[in-house]
Tab-separated table of C-alpha atoms and ligand atoms in Angstrom:
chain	number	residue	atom	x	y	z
S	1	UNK	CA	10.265	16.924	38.159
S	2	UNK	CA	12.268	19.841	37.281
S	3	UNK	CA	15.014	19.306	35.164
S	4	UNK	CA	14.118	15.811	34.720
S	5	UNK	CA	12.305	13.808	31.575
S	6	UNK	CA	8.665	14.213	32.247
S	7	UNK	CA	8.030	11.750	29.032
S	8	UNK	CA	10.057	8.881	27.073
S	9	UNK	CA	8.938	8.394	23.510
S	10	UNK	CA	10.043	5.026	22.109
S	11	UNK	CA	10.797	4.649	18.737
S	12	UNK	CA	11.901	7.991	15.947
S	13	UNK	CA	9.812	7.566	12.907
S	14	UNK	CA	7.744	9.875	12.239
S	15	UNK	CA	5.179	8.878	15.262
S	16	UNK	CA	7.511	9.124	17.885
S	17	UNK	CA	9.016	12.432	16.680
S	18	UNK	CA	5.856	14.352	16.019
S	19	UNK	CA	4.185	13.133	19.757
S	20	UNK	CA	8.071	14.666	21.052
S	21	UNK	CA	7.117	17.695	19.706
S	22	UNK	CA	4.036	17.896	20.209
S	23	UNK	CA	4.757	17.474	23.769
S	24	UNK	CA	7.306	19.764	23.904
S	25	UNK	CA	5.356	22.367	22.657
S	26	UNK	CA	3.278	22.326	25.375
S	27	UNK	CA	6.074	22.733	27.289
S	28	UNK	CA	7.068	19.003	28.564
S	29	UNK	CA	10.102	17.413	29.106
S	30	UNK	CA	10.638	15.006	26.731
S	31	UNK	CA	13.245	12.352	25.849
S	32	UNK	CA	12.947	9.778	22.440
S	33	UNK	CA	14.809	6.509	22.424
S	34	UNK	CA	15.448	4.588	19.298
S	35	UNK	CA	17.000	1.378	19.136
S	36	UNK	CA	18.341	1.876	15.771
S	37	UNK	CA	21.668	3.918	14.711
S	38	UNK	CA	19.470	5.744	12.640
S	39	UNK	CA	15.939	7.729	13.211
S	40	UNK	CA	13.195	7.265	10.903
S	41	UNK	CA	11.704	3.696	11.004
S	42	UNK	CA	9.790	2.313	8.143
S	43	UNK	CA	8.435	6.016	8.087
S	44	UNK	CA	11.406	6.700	6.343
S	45	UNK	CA	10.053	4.465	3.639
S	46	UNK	CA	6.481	5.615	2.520
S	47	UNK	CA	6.610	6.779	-0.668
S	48	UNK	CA	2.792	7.992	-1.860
S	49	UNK	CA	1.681	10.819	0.106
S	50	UNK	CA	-0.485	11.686	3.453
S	51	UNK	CA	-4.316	11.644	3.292
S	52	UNK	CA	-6.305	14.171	4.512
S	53	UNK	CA	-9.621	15.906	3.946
S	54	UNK	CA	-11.299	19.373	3.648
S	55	UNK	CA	-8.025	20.674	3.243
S	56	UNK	CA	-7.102	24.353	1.757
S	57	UNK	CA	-5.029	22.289	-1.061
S	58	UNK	CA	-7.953	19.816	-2.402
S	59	UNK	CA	-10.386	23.141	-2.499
S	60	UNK	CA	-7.571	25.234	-4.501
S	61	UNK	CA	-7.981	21.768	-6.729
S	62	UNK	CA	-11.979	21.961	-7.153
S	63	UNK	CA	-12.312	19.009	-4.886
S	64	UNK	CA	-14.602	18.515	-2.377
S	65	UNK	CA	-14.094	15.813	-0.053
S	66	UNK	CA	-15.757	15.320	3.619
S	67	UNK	CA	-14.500	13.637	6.872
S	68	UNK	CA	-17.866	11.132	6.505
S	69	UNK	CA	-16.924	10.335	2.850
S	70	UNK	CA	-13.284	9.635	4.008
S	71	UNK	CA	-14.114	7.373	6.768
S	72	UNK	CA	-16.960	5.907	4.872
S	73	UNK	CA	-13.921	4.665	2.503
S	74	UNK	CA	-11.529	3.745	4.568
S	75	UNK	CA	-14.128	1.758	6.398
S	76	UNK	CA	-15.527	0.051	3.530
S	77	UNK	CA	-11.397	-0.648	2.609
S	78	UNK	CA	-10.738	-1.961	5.836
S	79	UNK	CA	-13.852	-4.763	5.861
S	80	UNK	CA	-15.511	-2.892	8.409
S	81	UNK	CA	-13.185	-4.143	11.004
S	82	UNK	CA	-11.725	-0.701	11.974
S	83	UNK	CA	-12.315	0.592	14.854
S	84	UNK	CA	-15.232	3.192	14.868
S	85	UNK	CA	-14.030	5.369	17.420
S	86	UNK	CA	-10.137	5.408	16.254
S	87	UNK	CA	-11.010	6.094	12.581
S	88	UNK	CA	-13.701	8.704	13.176
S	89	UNK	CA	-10.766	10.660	15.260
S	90	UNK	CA	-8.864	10.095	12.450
S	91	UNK	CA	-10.819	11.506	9.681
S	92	UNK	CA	-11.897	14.773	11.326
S	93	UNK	CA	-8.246	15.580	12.251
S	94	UNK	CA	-6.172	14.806	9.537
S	95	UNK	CA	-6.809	18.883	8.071
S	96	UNK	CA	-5.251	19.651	11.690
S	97	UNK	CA	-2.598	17.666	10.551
S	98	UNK	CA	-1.904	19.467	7.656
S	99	UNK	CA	-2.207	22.910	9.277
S	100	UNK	CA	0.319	21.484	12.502
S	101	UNK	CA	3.178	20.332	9.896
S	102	UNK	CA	2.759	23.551	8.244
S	103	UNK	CA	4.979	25.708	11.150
S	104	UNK	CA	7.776	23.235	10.544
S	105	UNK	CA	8.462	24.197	6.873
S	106	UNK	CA	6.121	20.833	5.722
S	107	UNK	CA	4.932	21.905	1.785
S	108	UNK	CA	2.778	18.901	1.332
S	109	UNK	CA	1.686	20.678	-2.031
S	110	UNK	CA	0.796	18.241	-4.361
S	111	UNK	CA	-2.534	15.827	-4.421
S	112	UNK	CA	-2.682	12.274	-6.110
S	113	UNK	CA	-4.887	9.260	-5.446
S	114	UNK	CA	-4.024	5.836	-3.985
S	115	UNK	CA	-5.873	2.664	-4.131
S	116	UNK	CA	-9.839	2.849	-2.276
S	117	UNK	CA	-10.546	6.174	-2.877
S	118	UNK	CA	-13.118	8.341	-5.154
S	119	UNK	CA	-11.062	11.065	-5.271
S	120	UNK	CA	-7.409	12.815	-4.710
S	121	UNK	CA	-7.036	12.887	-0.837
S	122	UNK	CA	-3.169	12.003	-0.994
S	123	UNK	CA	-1.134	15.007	-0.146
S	124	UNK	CA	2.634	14.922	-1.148
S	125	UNK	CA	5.697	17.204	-1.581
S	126	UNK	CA	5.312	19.486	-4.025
S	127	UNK	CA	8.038	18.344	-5.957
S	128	UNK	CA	6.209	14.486	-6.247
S	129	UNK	CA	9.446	13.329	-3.643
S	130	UNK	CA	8.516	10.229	-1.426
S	131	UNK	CA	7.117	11.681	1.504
S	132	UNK	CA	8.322	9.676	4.299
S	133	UNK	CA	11.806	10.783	3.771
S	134	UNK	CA	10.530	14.608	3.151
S	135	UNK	CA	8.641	14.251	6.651
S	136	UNK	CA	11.450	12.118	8.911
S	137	UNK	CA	13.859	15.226	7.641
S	138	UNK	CA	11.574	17.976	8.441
S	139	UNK	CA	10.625	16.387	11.593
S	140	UNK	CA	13.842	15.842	12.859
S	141	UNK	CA	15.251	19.281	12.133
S	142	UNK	CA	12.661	21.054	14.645
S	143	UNK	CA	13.448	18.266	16.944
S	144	UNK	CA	16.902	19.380	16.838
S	145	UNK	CA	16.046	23.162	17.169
S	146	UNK	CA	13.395	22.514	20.090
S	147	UNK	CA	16.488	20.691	21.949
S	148	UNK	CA	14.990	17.669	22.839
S	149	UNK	CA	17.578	14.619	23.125
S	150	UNK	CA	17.642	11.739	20.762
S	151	UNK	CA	19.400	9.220	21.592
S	152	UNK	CA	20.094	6.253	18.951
S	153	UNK	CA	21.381	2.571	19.124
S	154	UNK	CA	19.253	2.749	22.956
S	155	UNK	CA	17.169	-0.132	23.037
S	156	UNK	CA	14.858	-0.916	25.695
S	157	UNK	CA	14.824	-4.146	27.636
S	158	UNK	CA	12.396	-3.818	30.305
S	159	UNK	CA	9.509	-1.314	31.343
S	160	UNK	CA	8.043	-1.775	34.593
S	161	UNK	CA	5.870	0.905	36.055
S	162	UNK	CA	5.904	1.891	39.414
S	163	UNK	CA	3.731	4.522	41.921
S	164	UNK	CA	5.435	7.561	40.255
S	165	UNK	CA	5.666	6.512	37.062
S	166	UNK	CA	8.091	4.366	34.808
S	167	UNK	CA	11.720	2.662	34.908
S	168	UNK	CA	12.839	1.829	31.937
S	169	UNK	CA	15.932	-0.734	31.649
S	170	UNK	CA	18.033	0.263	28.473
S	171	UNK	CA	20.790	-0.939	26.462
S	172	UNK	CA	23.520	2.092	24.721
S	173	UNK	CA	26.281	1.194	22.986
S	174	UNK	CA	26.411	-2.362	24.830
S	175	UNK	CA	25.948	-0.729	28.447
S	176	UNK	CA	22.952	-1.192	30.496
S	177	UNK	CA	21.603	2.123	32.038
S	178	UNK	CA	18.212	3.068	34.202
S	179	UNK	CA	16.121	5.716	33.283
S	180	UNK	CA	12.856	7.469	35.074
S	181	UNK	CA	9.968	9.289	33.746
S	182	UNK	CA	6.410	9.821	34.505
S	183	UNK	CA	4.541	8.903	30.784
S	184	UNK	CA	5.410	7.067	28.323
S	185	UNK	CA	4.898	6.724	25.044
S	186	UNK	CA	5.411	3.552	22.746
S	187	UNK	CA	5.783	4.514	19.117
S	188	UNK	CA	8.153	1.500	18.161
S	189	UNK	CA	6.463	0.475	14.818
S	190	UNK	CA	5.123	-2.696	13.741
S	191	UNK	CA	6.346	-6.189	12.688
S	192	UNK	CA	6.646	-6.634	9.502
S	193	UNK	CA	10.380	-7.438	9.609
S	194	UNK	CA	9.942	-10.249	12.042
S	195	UNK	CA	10.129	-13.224	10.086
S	196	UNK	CA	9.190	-15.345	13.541
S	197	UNK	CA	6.092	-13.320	14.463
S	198	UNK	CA	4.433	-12.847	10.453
S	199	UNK	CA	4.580	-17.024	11.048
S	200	UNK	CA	3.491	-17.055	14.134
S	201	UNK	CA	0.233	-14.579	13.364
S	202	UNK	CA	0.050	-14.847	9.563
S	203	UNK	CA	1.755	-17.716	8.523
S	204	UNK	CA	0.192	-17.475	4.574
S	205	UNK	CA	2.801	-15.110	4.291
S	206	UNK	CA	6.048	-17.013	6.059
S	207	UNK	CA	7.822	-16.806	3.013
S	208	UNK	CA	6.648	-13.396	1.021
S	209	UNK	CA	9.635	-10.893	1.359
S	210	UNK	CA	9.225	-7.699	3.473
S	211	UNK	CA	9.429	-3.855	2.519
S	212	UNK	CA	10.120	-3.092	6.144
S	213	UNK	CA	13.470	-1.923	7.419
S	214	UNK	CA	14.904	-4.379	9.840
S	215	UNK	CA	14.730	-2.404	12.775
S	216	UNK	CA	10.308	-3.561	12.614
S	217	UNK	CA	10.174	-6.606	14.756
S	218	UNK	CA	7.473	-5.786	17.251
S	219	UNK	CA	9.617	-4.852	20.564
S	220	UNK	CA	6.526	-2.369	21.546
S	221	UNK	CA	4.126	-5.018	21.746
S	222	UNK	CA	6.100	-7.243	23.864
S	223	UNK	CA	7.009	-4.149	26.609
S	224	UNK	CA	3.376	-3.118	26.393
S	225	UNK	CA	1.830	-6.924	26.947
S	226	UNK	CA	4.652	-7.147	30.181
S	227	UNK	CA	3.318	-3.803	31.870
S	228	UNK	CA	-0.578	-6.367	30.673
S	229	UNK	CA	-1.881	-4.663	27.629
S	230	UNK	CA	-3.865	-5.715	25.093
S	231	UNK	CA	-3.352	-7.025	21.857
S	232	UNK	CA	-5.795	-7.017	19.054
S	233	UNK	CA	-5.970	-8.065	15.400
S	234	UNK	CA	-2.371	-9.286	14.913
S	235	UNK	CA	-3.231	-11.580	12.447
S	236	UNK	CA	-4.305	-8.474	10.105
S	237	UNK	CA	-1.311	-8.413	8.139
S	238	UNK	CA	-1.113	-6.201	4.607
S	239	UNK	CA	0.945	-7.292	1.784
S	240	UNK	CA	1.461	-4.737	-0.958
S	241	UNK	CA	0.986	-5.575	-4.627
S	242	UNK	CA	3.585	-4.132	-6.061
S	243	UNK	CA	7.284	-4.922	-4.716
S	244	UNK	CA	10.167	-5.137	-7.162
S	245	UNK	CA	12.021	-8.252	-5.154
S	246	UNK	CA	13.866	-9.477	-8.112
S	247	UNK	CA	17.346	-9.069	-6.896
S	248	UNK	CA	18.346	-9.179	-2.882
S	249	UNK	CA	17.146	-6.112	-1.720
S	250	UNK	CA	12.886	-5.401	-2.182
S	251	UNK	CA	11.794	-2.022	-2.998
S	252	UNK	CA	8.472	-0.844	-2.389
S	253	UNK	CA	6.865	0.730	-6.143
S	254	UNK	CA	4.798	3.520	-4.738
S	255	UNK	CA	1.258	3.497	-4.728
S	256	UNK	CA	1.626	6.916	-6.427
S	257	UNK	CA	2.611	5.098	-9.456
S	258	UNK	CA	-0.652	3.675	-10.535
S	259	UNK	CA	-2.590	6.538	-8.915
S	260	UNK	CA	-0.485	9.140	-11.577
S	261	UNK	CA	-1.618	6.355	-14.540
S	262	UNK	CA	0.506	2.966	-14.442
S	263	UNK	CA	-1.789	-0.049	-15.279
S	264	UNK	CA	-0.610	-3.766	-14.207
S	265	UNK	CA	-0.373	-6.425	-17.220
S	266	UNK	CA	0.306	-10.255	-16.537
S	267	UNK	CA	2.725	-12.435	-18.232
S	268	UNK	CA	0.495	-12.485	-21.059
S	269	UNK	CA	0.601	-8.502	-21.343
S	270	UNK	CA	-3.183	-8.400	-20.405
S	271	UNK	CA	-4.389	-5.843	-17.857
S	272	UNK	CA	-6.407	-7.934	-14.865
S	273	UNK	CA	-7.424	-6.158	-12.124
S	274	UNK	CA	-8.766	-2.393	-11.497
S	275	UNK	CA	-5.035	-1.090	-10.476
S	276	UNK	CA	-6.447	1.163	-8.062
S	277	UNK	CA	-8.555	-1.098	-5.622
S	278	UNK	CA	-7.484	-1.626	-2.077
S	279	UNK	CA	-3.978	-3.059	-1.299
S	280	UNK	CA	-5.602	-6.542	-0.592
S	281	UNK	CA	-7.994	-6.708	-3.722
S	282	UNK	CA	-4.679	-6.121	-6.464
S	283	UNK	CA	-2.764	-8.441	-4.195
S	284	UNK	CA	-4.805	-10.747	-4.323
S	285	UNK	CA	-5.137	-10.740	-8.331
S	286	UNK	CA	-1.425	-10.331	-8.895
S	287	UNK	CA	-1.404	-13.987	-6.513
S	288	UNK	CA	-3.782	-15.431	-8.524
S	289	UNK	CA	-2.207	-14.604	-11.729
S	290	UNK	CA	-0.259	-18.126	-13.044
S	291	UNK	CA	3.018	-16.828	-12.435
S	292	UNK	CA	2.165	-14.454	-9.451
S	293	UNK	CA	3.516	-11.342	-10.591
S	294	UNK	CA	3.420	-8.598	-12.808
S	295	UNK	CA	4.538	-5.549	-14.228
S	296	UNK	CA	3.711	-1.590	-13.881
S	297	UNK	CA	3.456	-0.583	-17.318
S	298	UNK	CA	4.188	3.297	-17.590
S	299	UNK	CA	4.729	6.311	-20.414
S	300	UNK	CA	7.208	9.564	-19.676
S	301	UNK	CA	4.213	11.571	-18.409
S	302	UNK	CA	3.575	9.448	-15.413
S	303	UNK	CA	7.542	9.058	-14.946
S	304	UNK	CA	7.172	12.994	-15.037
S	305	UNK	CA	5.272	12.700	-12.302
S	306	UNK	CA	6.276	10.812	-9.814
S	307	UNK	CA	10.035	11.552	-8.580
S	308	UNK	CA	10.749	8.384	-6.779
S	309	UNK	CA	10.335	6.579	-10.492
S	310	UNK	CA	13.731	8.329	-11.377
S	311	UNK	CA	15.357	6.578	-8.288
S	312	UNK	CA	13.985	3.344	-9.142
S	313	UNK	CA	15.558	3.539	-12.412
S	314	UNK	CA	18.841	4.783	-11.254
S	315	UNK	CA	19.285	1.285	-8.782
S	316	UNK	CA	18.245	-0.559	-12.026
S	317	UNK	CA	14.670	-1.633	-11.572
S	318	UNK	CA	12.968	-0.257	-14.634
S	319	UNK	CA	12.877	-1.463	-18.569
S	320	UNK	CA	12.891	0.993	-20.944
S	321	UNK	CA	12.278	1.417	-24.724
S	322	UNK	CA	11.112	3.993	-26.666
S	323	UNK	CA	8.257	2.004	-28.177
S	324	UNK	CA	5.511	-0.308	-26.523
S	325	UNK	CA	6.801	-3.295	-29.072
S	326	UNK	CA	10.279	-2.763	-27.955
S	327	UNK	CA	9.324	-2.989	-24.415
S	328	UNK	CA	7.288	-6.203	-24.707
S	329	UNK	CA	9.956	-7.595	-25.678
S	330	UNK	CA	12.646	-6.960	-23.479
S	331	UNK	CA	10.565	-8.321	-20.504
S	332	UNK	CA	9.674	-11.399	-22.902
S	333	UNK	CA	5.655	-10.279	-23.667
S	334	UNK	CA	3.822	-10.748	-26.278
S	335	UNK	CA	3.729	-7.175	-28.350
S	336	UNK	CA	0.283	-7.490	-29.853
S	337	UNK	CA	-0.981	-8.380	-26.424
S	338	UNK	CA	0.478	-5.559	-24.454
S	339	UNK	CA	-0.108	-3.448	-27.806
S	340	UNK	CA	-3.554	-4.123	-27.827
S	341	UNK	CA	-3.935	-3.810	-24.076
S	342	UNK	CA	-2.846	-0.102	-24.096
S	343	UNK	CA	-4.879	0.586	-27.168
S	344	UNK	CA	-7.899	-0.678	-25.257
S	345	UNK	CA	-6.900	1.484	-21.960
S	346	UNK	CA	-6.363	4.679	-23.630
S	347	UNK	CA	-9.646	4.438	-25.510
S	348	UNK	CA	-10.793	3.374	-21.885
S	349	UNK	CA	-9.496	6.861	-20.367
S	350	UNK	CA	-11.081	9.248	-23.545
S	351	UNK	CA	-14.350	7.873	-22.491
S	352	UNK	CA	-13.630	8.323	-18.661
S	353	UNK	CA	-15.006	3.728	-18.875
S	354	UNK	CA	-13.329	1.521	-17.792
S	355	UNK	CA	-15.748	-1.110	-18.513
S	356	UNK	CA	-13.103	-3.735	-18.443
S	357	UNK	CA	-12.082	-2.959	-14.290
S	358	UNK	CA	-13.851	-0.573	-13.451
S	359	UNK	CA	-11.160	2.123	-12.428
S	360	UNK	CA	-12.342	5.610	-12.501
S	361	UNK	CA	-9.158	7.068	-10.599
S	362	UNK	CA	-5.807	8.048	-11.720
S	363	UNK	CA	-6.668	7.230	-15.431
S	364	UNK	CA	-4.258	8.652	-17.734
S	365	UNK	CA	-3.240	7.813	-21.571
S	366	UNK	CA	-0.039	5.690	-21.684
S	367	UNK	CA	0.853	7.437	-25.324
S	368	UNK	CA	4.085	9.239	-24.405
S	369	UNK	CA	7.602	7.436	-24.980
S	370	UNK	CA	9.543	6.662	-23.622
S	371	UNK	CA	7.194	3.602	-21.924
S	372	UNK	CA	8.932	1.927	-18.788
S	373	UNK	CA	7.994	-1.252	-17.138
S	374	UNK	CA	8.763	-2.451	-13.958
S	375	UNK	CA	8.541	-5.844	-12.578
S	376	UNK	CA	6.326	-6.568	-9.120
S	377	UNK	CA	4.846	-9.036	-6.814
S	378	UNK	CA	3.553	-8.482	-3.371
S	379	UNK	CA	5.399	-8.548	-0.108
S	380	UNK	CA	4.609	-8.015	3.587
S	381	UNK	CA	4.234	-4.262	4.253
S	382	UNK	CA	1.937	-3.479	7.110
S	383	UNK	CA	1.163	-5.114	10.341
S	384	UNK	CA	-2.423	-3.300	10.978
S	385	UNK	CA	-2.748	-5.830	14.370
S	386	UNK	CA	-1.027	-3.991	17.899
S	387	UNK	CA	-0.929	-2.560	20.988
S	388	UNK	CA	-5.237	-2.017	21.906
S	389	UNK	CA	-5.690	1.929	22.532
S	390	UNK	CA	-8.763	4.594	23.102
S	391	UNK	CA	-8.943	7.495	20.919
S	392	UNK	CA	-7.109	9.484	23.135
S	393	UNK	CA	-3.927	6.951	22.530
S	394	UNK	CA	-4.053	5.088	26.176
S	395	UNK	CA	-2.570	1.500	26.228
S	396	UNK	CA	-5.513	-0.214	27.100
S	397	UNK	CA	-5.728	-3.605	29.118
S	398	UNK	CA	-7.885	-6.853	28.349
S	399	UNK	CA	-10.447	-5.223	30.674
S	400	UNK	CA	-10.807	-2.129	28.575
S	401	UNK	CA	-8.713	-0.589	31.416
S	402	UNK	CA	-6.636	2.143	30.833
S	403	UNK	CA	-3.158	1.932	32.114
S	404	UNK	CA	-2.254	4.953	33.115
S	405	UNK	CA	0.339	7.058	31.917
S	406	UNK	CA	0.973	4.375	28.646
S	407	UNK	CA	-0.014	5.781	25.515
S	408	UNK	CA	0.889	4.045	21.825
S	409	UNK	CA	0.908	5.607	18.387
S	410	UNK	CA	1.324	4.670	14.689
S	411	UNK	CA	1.985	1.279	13.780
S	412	UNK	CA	2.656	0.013	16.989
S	413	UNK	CA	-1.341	-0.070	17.644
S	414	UNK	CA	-4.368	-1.685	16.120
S	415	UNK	CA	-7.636	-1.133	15.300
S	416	UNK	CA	-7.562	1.897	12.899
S	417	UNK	CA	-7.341	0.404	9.834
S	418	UNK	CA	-9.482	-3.178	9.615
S	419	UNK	CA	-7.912	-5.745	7.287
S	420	UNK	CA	-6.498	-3.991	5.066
S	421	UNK	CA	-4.699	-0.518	5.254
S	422	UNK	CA	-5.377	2.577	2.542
S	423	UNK	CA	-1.999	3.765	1.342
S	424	UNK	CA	-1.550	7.039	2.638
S	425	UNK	CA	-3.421	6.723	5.975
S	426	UNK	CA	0.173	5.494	7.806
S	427	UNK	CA	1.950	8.158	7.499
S	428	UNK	CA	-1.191	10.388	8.527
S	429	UNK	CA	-2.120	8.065	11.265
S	430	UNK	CA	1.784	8.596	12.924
S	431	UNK	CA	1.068	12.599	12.350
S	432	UNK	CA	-2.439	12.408	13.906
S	433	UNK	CA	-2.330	9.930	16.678
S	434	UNK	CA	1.570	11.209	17.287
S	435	UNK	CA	-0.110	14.438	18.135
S	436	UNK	CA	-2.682	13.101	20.122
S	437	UNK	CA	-0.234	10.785	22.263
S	438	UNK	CA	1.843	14.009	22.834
S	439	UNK	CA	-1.288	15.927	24.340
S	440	UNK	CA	-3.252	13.473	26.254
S	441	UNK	CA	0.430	12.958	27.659
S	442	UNK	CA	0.802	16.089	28.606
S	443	UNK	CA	-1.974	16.308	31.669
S	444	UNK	CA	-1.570	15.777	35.076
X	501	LIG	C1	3.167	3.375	-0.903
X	501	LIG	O1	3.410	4.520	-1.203
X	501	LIG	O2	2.637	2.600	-1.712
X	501	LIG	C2	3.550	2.899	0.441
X	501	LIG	C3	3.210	3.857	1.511
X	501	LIG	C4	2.009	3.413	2.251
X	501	LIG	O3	1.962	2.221	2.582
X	501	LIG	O4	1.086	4.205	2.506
């Protein structure tokens, strides 16, 4: 196949692009396909960090972490409902990960700590920038320099396999074109954007808004079930607490935020939950709060550091004031309340007890003005349902049967994370399993 595309990745977040490289570096052919004008898929959009363990970085910070204790976490996170085999690959490679990004200029250089785990496992830019955006733009540029095509607003119709390999029907720029390879690999993202298919799987959440870019609507699953693969846990659908959705568009409020110190007060300016449980824990209490939302309550030294905070602001979705009084009362709290609640929570973080909550993670005074508040409530984020795959990223049938030469990575598959996703394991996932789809790809 000289000269020709040995391998078609579908779908440029950061999934598809690292399994193109990784491909390529072994000296494949490859070819990615994305059906929007634009690469970077809700990638482009994950804002904490990148877990990983045993890393060089967490030992330079005096903390020592394990693969077991990682997936002992993320196991206990996802209700046990994760599949064993997925997130024990997973956990001892995500270090690899690290070291692979490394040769294409990645300075994940800063730790913080989302919601689930004991201790600071969330690797960001070193300058506390979202890191989806950091990683899509990294990503892309040795994509460029290793000359493999990209070719946006191609969206494929129809995948039908054949004794050589795989046709693919697509549509570019409003023509319909045929194109040939021998593996392929489906990285297309989940489907949180589909309004018809979160009613069809999880219909509790028909009418919660969605931090996913439109482009999410589940196209992988549908080629992968016509070429008869199978689909597992799509009813597992995340919602993350804390959305700002006041206005048309919904922004996502980093996880990063409460891991560098924000609490969460109700409309009575009362803290409620511990902040940094799992995604579907603080959900769940922000629901079943009277009005069903919130606010982030912040001082200048977790603004300080967390850089996405500063874009937030700048697109209008944070109060300020420069005292907590002041602030209560421009989102309409009660000041003693949300007085008295920060009292208690600083005196909470001298003594390292939270005996209210019982967080133990990310606890830092809230004594610095100015103090910022932002207002939240959860939307759909995270389809952790998809395409059924072995550790070694083949689409599987509903025999268990590998189809051969179909491999699926990132959100577009299920199993790895349970019921309920850890922030920070998505964007690792797309690095480790892209990786792994782009060398199990690569034999004959
Ligand atoms: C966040 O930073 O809270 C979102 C990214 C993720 O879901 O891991």
């Amino acid at each position: 196949m000289e000269n020709q595309v040995e391998t078609i990745v579908i779908g440029a977040g950061c999934a598809g692009l690292t399994a193109a490289l990784q491909a390529h570096e072994i000296g494949k052919k490859v070819m990615i396909l994305e059906k929007m004008p634009r690469i970077g898929g809700n990638s482009m959009r994950a804002s904490s960090g990148m877990n990983a363990t045993e890393t060089d970085l967490q030992l330079k910070n005096g903390i020592i972490d394990s693969s077991e204790k990682f997936y002992n976490e993320t196991f206990q996170a996802g209700g046990k409902m994760n599949d064993p085999q997925l997130l024990q690959y997973f956990t001892t490679h995500t270090n690899g990960a690290i070291e692979w990004l490394k040769q294409y200029d990645v300075d994940l250089g800063d730790l913080t700590t989302l919601g689930g785990m004991s201790l600071a496992r969330t690797h960001r830019p070193t300058d506390t920038s979202p890191v989806g955006a950091y990683l899509v733009k990294k990503l892309a540029a040795a994509v460029e320099n290793a000359g493999i095509e990209i070719r946006t607003d191609c969206k494929v119709t129809n995948l039908q396999q054949n004794a050589t390999g795989f046709q693919l029907t697509v549509i570019q720029n409003e023509k319909q074109l045929h194109l040939e390879c021998r593996k392929v690999i489906l990285a297309t993202g989940g489907f949180g954007a589909s309004k018809e298919l979160i009613k069809q799987y999880a219909p509790q959440y028909a009418d919660f808004k969605t931090t996913n870019q439109e482009g999410a609507t589940g196209d992988g699953l549908r080629l992968a079930q016509s070429l008869g693969a199978q689909l597992i846990q799509l009813n597992l659908v995340q919602i993350h607490p804390t959305v700002q959705q006041d206005n048309q568009h919904t922004y996502l409020i980093g996880e990063t935020v409460r891991g560098e110190g924000a609490i969460l007060v109700n409309n009575a300016g009362k803290r409620f939950v511990n902040e940094l449980d799992t995604r579907k824990k603080v959900s769940n209490a922000i629901i079943a709060q009277p009005t069903g939302h919130a606010y982030l309550i912040l001082d200048q030294k977790v603004f300080q550091r967390v850089k996405a905070l500063g874009f937030y602001q700048s697109v209008g979705l944070v109060e300020q004031a420069d005292t907590l009084a002041e602030l209560a009362s421009q989102i309409n709290l009660d000041q003693q309340h949300l007085r008295e609640t920060v009292t208690e929570w600083n005196a909470a973080v001298k003594k390292q007890n939270d005996a209210q909550f019982g967080r133990h993670t990310g606890m830092r005074t809230l004594d610095t003005a100015p103090f910022y508040a932002i207002h939240v409530a959860p939307a759909v984020h995270y389809t952790m349902g998809g395409i059924h795959i072995d550790k070694e990223t083949h689409v599987l049938d509903e025999n268990g049967n590998v189809i051969p030469g179909l491999f699926a990575a990132g959100e577009v598959a299920g199993g790895l994370h349970g019921n309920n996703r850890v922030g920070g394991n998505s964007i690792a996932e797309t690095i480790v399993f892209g990786r792994q789809a782009g060398i199990q790809s690569s034999k004959d």
